[in-house]
Short mmCIF file of N, CA and C in Angstrom, two decimals:
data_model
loop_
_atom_site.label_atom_id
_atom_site.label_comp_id
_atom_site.label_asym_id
_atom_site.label_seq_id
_atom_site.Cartn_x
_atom_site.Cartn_y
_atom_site.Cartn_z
N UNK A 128 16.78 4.72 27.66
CA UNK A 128 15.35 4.47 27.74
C UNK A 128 15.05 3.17 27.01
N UNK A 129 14.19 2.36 27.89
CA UNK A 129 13.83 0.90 27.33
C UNK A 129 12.19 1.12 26.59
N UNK A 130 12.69 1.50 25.14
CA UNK A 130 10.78 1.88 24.61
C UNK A 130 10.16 0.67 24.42
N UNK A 131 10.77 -0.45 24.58
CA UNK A 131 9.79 -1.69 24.51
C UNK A 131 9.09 -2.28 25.79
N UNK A 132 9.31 -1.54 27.05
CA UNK A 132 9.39 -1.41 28.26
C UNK A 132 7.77 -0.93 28.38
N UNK A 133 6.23 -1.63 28.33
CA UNK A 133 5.37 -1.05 28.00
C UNK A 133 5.03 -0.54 28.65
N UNK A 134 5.36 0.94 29.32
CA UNK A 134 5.10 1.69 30.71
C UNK A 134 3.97 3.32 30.00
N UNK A 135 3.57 3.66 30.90
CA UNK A 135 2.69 5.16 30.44
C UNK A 135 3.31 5.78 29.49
N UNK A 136 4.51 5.87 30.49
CA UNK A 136 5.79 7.23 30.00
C UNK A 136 6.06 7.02 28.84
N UNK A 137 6.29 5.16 28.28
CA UNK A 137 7.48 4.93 26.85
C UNK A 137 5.89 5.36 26.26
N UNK A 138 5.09 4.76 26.35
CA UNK A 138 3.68 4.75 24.93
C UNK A 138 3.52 6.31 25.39
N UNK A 139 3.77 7.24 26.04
CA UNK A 139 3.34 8.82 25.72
C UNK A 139 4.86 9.28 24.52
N UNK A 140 5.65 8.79 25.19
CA UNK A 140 6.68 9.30 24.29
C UNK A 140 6.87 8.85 22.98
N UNK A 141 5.79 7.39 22.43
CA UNK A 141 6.12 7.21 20.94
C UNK A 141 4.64 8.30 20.45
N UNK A 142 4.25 8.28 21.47
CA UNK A 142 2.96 9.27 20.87
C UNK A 142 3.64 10.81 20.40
N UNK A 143 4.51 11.25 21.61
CA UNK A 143 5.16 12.71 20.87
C UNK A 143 5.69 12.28 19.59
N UNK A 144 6.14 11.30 19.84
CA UNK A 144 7.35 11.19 18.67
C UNK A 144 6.25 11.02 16.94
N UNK A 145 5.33 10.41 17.20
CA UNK A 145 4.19 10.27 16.30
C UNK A 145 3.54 12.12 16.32
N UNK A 146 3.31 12.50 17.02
CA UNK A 146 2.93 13.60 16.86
C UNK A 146 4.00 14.92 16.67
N UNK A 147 5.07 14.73 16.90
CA UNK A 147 5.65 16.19 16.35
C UNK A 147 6.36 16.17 15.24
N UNK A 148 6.55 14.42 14.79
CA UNK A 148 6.56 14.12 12.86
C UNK A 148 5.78 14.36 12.44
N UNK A 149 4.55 14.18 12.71
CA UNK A 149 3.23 14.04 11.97
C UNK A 149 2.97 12.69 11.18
N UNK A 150 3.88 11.65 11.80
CA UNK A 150 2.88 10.46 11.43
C UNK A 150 1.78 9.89 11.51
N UNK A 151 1.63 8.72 10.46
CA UNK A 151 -0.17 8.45 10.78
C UNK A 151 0.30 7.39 11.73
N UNK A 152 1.51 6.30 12.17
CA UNK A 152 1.60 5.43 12.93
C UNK A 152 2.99 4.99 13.05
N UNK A 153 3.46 4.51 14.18
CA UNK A 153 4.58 4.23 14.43
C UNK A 153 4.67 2.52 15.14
N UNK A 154 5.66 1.87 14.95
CA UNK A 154 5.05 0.12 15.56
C UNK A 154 6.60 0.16 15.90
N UNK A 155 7.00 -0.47 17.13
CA UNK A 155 7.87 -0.97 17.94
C UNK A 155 7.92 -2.30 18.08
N UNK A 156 8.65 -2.98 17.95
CA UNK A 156 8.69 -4.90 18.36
C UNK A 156 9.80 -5.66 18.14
N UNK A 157 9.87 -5.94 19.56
CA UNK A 157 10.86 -6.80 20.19
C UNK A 157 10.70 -8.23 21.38
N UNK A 158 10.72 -9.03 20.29
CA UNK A 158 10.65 -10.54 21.11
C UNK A 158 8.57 -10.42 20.88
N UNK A 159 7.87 -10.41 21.71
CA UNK A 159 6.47 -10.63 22.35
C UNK A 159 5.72 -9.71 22.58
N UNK A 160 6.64 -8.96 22.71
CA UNK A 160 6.50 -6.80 23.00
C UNK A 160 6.34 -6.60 21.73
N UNK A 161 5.27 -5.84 21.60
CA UNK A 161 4.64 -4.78 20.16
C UNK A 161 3.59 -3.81 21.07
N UNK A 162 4.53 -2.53 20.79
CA UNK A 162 3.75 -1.07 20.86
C UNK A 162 3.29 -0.38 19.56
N UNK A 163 2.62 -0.27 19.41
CA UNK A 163 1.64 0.90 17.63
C UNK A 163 0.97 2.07 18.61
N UNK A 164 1.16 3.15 17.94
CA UNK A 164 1.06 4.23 18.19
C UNK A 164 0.61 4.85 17.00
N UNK A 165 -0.96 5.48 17.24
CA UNK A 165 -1.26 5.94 16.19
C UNK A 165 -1.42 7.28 16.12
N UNK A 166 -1.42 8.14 14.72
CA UNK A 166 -1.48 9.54 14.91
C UNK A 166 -2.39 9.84 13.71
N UNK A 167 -3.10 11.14 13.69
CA UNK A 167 -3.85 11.83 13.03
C UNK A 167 -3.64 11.01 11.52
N UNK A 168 -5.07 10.85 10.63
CA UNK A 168 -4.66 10.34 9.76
C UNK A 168 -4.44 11.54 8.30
N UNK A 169 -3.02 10.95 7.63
CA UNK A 169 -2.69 11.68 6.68
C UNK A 169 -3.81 12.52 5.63
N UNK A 170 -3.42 13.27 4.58
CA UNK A 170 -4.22 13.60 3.60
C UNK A 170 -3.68 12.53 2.43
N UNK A 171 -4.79 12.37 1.89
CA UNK A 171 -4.72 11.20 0.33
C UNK A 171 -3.34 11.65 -0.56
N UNK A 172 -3.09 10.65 -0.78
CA UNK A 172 -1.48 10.91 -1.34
C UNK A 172 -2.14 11.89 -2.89
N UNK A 173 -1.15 12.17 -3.67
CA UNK A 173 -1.72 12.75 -5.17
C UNK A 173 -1.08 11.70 -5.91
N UNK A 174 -2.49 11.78 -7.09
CA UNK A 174 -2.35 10.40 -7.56
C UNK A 174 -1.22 9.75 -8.27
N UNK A 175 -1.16 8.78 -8.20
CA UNK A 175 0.12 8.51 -9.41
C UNK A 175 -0.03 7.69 -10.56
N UNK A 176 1.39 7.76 -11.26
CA UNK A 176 0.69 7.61 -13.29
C UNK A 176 -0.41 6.34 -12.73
N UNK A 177 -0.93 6.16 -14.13
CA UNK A 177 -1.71 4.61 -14.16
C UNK A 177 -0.71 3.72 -14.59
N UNK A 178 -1.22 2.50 -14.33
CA UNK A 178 -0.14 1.24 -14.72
C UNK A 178 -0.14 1.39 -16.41
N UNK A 179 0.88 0.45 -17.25
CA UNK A 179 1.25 0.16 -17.87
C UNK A 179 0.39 -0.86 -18.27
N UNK A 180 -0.06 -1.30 -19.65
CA UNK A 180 -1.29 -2.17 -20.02
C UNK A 180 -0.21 -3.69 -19.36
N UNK A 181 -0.57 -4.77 -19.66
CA UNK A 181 0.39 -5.98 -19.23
C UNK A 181 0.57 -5.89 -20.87
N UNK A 182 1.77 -6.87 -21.33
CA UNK A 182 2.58 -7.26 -22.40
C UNK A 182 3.68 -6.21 -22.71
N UNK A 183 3.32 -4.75 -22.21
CA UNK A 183 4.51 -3.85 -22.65
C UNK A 183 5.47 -4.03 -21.20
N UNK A 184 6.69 -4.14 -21.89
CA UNK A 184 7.81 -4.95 -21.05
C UNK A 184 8.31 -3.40 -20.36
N UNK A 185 8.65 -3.74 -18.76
CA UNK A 185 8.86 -2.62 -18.07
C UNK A 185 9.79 -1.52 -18.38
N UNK A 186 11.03 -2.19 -18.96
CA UNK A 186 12.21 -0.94 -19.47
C UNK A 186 11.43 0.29 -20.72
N UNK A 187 10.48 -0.64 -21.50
CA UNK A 187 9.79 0.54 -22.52
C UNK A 187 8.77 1.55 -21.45
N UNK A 188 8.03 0.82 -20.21
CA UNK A 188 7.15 1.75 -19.60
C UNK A 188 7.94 2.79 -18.81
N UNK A 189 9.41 2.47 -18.01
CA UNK A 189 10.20 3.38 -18.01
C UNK A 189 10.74 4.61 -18.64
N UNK A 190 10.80 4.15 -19.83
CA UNK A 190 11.31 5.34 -20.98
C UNK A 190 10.26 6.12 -21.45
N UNK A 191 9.04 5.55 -21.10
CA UNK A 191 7.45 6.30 -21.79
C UNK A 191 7.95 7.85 -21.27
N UNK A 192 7.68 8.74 -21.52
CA UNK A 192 6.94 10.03 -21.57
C UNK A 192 6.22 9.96 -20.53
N UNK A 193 5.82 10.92 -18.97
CA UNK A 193 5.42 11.17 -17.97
C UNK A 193 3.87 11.72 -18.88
N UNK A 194 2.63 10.93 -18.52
CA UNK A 194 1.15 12.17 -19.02
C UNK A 194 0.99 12.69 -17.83
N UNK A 195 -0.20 13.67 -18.49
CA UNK A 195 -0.43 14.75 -17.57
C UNK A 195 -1.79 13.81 -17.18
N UNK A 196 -1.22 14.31 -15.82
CA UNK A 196 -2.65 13.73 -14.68
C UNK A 196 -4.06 14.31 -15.03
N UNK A 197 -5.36 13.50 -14.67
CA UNK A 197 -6.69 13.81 -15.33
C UNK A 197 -6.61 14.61 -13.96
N UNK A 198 -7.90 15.76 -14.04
CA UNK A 198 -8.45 16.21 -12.47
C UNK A 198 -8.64 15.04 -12.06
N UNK A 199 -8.77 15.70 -10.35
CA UNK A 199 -9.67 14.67 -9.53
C UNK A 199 -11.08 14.08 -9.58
N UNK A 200 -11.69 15.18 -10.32
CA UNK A 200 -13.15 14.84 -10.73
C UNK A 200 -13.21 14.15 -12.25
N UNK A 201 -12.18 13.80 -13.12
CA UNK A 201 -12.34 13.09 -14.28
C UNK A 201 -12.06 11.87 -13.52
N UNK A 202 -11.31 11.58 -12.57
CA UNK A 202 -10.47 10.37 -11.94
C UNK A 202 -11.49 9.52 -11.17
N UNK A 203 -12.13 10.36 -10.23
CA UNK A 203 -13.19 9.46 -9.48
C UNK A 203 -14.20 9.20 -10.35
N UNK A 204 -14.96 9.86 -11.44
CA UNK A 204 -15.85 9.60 -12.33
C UNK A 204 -15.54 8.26 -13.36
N UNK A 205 -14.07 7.88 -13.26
CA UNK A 205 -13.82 7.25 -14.27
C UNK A 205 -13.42 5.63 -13.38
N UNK A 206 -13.28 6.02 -12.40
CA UNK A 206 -13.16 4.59 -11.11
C UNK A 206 -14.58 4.29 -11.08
N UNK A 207 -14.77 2.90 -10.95
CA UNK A 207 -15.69 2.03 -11.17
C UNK A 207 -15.63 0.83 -10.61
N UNK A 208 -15.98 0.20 -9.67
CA UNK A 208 -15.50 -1.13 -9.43
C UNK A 208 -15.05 -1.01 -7.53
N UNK A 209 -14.40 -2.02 -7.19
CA UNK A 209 -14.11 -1.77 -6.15
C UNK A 209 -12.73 -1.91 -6.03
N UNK A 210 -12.04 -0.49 -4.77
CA UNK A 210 -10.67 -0.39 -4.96
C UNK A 210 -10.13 -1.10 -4.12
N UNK A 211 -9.53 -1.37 -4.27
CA UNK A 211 -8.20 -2.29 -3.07
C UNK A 211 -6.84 -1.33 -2.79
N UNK A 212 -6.89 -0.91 -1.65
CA UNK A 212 -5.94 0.27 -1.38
C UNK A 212 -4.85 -0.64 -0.50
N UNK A 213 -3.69 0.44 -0.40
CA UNK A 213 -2.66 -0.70 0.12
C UNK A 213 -2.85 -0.44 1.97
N UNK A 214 -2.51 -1.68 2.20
CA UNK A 214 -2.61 -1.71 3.99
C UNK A 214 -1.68 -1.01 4.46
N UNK A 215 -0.50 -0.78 3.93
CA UNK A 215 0.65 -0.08 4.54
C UNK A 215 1.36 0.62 3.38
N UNK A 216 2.17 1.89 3.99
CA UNK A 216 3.79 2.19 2.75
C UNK A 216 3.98 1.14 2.35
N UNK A 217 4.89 1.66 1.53
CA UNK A 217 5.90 0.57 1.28
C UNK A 217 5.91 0.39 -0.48
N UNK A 218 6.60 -0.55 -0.91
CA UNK A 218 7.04 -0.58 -2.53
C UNK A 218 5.66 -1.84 -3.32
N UNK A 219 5.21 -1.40 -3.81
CA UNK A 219 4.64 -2.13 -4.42
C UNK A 219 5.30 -3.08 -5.24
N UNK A 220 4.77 -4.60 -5.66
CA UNK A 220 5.17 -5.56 -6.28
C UNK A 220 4.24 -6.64 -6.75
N UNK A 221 4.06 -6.69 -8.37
CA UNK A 221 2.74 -7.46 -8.77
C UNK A 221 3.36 -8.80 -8.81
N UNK A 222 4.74 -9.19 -8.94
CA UNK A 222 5.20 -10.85 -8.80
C UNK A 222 5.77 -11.02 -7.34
N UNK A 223 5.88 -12.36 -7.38
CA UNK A 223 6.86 -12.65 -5.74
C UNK A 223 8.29 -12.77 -5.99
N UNK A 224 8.89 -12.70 -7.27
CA UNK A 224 9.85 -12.10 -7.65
C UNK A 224 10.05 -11.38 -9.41
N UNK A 225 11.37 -11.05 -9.25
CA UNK A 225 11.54 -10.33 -10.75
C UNK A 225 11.43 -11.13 -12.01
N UNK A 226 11.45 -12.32 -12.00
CA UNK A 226 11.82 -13.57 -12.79
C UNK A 226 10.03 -14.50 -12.99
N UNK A 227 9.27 -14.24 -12.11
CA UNK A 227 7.93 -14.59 -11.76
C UNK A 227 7.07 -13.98 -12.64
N UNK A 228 5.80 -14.62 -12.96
CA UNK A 228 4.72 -14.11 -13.53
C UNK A 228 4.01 -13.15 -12.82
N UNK A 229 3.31 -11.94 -12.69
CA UNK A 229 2.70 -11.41 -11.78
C UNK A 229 1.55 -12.00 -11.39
N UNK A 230 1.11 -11.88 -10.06
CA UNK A 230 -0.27 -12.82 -9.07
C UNK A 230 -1.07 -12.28 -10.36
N UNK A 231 -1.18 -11.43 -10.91
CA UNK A 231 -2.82 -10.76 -11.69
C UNK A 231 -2.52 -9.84 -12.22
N UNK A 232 -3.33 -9.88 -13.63
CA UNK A 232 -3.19 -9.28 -14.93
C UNK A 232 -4.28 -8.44 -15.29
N UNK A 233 -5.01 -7.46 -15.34
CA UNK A 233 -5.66 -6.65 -15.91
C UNK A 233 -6.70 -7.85 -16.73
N UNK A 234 -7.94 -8.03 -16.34
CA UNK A 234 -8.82 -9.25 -16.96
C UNK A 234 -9.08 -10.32 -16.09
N UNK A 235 -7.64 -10.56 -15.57
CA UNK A 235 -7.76 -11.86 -14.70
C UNK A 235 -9.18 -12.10 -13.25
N UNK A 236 -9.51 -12.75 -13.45
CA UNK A 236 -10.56 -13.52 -12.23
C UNK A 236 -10.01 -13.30 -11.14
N UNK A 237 -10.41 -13.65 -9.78
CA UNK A 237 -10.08 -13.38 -8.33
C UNK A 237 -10.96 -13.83 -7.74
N UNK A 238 -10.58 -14.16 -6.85
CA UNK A 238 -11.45 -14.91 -5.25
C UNK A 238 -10.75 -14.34 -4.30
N UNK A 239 -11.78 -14.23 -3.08
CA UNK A 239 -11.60 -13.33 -1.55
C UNK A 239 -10.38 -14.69 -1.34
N UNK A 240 -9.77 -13.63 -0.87
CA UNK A 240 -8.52 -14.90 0.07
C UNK A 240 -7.23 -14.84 -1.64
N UNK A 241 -7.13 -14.19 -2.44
CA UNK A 241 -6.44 -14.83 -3.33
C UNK A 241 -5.26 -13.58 -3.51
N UNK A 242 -4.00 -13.95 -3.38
CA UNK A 242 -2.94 -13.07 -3.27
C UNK A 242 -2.92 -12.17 -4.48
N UNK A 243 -3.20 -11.17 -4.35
CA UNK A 243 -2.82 -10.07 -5.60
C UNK A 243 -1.54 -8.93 -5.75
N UNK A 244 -1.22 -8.67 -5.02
CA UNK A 244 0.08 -8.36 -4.78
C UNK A 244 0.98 -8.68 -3.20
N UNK A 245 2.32 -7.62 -3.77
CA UNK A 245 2.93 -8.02 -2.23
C UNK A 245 3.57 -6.29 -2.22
N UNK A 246 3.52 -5.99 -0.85
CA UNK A 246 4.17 -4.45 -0.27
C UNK A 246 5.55 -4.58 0.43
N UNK A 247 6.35 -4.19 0.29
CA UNK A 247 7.45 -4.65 1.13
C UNK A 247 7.90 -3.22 1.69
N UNK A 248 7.64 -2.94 3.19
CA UNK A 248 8.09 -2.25 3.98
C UNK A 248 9.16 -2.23 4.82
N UNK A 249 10.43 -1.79 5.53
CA UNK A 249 11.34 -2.13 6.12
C UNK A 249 11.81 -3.82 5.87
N UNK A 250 11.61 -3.99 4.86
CA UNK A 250 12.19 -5.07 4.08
C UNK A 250 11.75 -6.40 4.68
N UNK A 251 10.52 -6.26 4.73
CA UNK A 251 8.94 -7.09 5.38
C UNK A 251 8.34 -7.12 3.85
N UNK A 252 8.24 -8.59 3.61
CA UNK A 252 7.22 -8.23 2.18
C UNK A 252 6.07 -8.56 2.77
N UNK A 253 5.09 -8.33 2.38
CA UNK A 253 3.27 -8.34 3.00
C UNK A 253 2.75 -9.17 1.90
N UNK A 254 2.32 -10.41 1.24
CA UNK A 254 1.18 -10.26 0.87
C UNK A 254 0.04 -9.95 1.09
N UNK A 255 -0.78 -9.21 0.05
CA UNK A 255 -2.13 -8.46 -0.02
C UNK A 255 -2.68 -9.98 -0.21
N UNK A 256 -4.06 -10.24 -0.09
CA UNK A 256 -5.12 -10.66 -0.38
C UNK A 256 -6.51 -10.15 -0.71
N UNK A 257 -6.98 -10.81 -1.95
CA UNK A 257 -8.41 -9.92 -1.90
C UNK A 257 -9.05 -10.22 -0.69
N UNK A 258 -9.99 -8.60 -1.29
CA UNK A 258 -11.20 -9.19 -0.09
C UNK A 258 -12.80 -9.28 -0.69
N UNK A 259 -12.38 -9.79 -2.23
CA UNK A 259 -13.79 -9.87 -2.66
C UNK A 259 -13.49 -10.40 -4.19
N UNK A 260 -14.40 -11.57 -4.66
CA UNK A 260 -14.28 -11.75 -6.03
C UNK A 260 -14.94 -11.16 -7.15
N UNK A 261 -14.04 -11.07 -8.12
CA UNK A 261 -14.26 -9.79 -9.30
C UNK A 261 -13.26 -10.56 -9.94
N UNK A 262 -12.96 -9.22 -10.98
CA UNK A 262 -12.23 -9.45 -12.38
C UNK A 262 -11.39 -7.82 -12.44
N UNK A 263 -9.99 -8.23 -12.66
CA UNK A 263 -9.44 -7.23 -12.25
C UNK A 263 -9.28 -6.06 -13.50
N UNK A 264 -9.72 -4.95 -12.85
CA UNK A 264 -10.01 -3.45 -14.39
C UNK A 264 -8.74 -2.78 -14.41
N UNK A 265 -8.59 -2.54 -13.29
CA UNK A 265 -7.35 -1.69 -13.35
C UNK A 265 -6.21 -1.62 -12.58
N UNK A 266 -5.07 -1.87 -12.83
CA UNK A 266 -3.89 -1.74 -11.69
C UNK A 266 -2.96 -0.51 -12.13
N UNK A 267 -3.36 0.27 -10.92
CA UNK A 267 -3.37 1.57 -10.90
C UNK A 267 -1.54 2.36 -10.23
N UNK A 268 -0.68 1.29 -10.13
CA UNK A 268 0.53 1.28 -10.07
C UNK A 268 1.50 0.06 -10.63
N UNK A 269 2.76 0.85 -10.62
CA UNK A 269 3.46 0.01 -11.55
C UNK A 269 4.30 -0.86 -10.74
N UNK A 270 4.65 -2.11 -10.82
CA UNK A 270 5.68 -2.59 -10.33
C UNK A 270 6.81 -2.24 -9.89
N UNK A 271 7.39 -1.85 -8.36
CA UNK A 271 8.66 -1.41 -7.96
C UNK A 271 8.62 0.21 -7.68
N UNK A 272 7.00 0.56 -7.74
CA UNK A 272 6.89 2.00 -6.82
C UNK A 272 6.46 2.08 -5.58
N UNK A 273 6.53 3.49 -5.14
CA UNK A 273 6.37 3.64 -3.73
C UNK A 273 5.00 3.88 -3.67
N UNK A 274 4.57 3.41 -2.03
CA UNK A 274 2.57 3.36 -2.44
C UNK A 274 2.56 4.15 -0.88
N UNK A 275 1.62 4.76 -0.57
CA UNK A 275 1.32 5.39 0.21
C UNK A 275 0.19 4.69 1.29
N UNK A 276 0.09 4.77 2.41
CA UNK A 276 -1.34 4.13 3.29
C UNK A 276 -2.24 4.17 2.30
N UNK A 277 -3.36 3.71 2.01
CA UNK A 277 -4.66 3.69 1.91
C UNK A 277 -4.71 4.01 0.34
N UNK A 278 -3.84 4.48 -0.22
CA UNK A 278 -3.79 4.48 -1.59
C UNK A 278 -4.71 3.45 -2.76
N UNK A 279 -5.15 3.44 -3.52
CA UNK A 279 -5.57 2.72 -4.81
C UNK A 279 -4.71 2.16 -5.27
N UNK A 280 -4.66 0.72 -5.17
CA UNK A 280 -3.48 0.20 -5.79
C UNK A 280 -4.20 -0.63 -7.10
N UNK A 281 -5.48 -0.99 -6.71
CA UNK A 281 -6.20 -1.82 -8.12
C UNK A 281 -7.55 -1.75 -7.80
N UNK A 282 -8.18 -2.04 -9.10
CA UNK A 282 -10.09 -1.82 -9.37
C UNK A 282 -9.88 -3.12 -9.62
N UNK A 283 -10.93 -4.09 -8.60
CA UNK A 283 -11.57 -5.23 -9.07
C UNK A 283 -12.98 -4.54 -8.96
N UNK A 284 -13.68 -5.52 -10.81
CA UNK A 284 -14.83 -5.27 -10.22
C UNK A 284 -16.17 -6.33 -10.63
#
């Protein structure tokens, strides 16, 4: 079967295939050919730790002690600002490499259009861009974790 072949049959069959995983989307592409196939959208991931303040060096935020998660209702009460959720899975990353300063620091300024992180999915890195200027409150994951669709990845506000 040629699934890049954009016929009824191939786009019903990435649709089963989206639907009896239970994905929220599936993307095909080869050469000029791109099929996306979308499916029911997921439930909100559960949250994960908060970032690490900046200056504490990552091997100590590693070794930290796991806290116990606030409810959901201390969590949204305590978000403020506007979130920037990630466009896709994939690994979160606050520098463009390991050796790099990160795009933005907890304090730092921002302008719409200004790279704040990068996602790297099937080994595709994405830069993010804002989509609004603020001052950044909170980055709400750590460098080199896994992020979920639509997730909170940072409070500008």
């Amino acid at each position: 079967m040629d699934m890049l072949n954009p016929t009824l049959e191939n786009i019903e069959k990435l649709a089963k295939i989206v639907k009896d995983n239970e994905l929220s989307e599936v993307s095909v592409k080869c050469g000029d050919v791109e099929i996306s196939v979308k499916g029911k959208k997921c439930p909100p991931p559960a949250p994960m730790p908060m970032a690490v303040p900046a200056g504490i060096p990552a091997v100590a935020a590693a070794a930290a002690p796991a806290q116990a998660q606030p409810s959901a209702e201390a969590q949204s009460a305590k978000v403020s600002g506007k979130q920037v959720k990630a466009p896709i899975v994939g690994t979160f990353y606050a520098a463009p490499s390991p050796d790099s300063a990160p795009f933005v620091s907890v304090g730092d300024k921002v302008k719409k259009g200004d790279v704040i992180f990068i996602i790297e999915s099937m080994k595709v890195m994405s830069e993010v861009q804002s989509e609004f200027d603020g001052v950044v409150k909170e980055i709400c994951v750590n460098s080199g974790e896994a992020v979920e669709y639509d997730q909170t990845v940072m409070i500008i506000d």
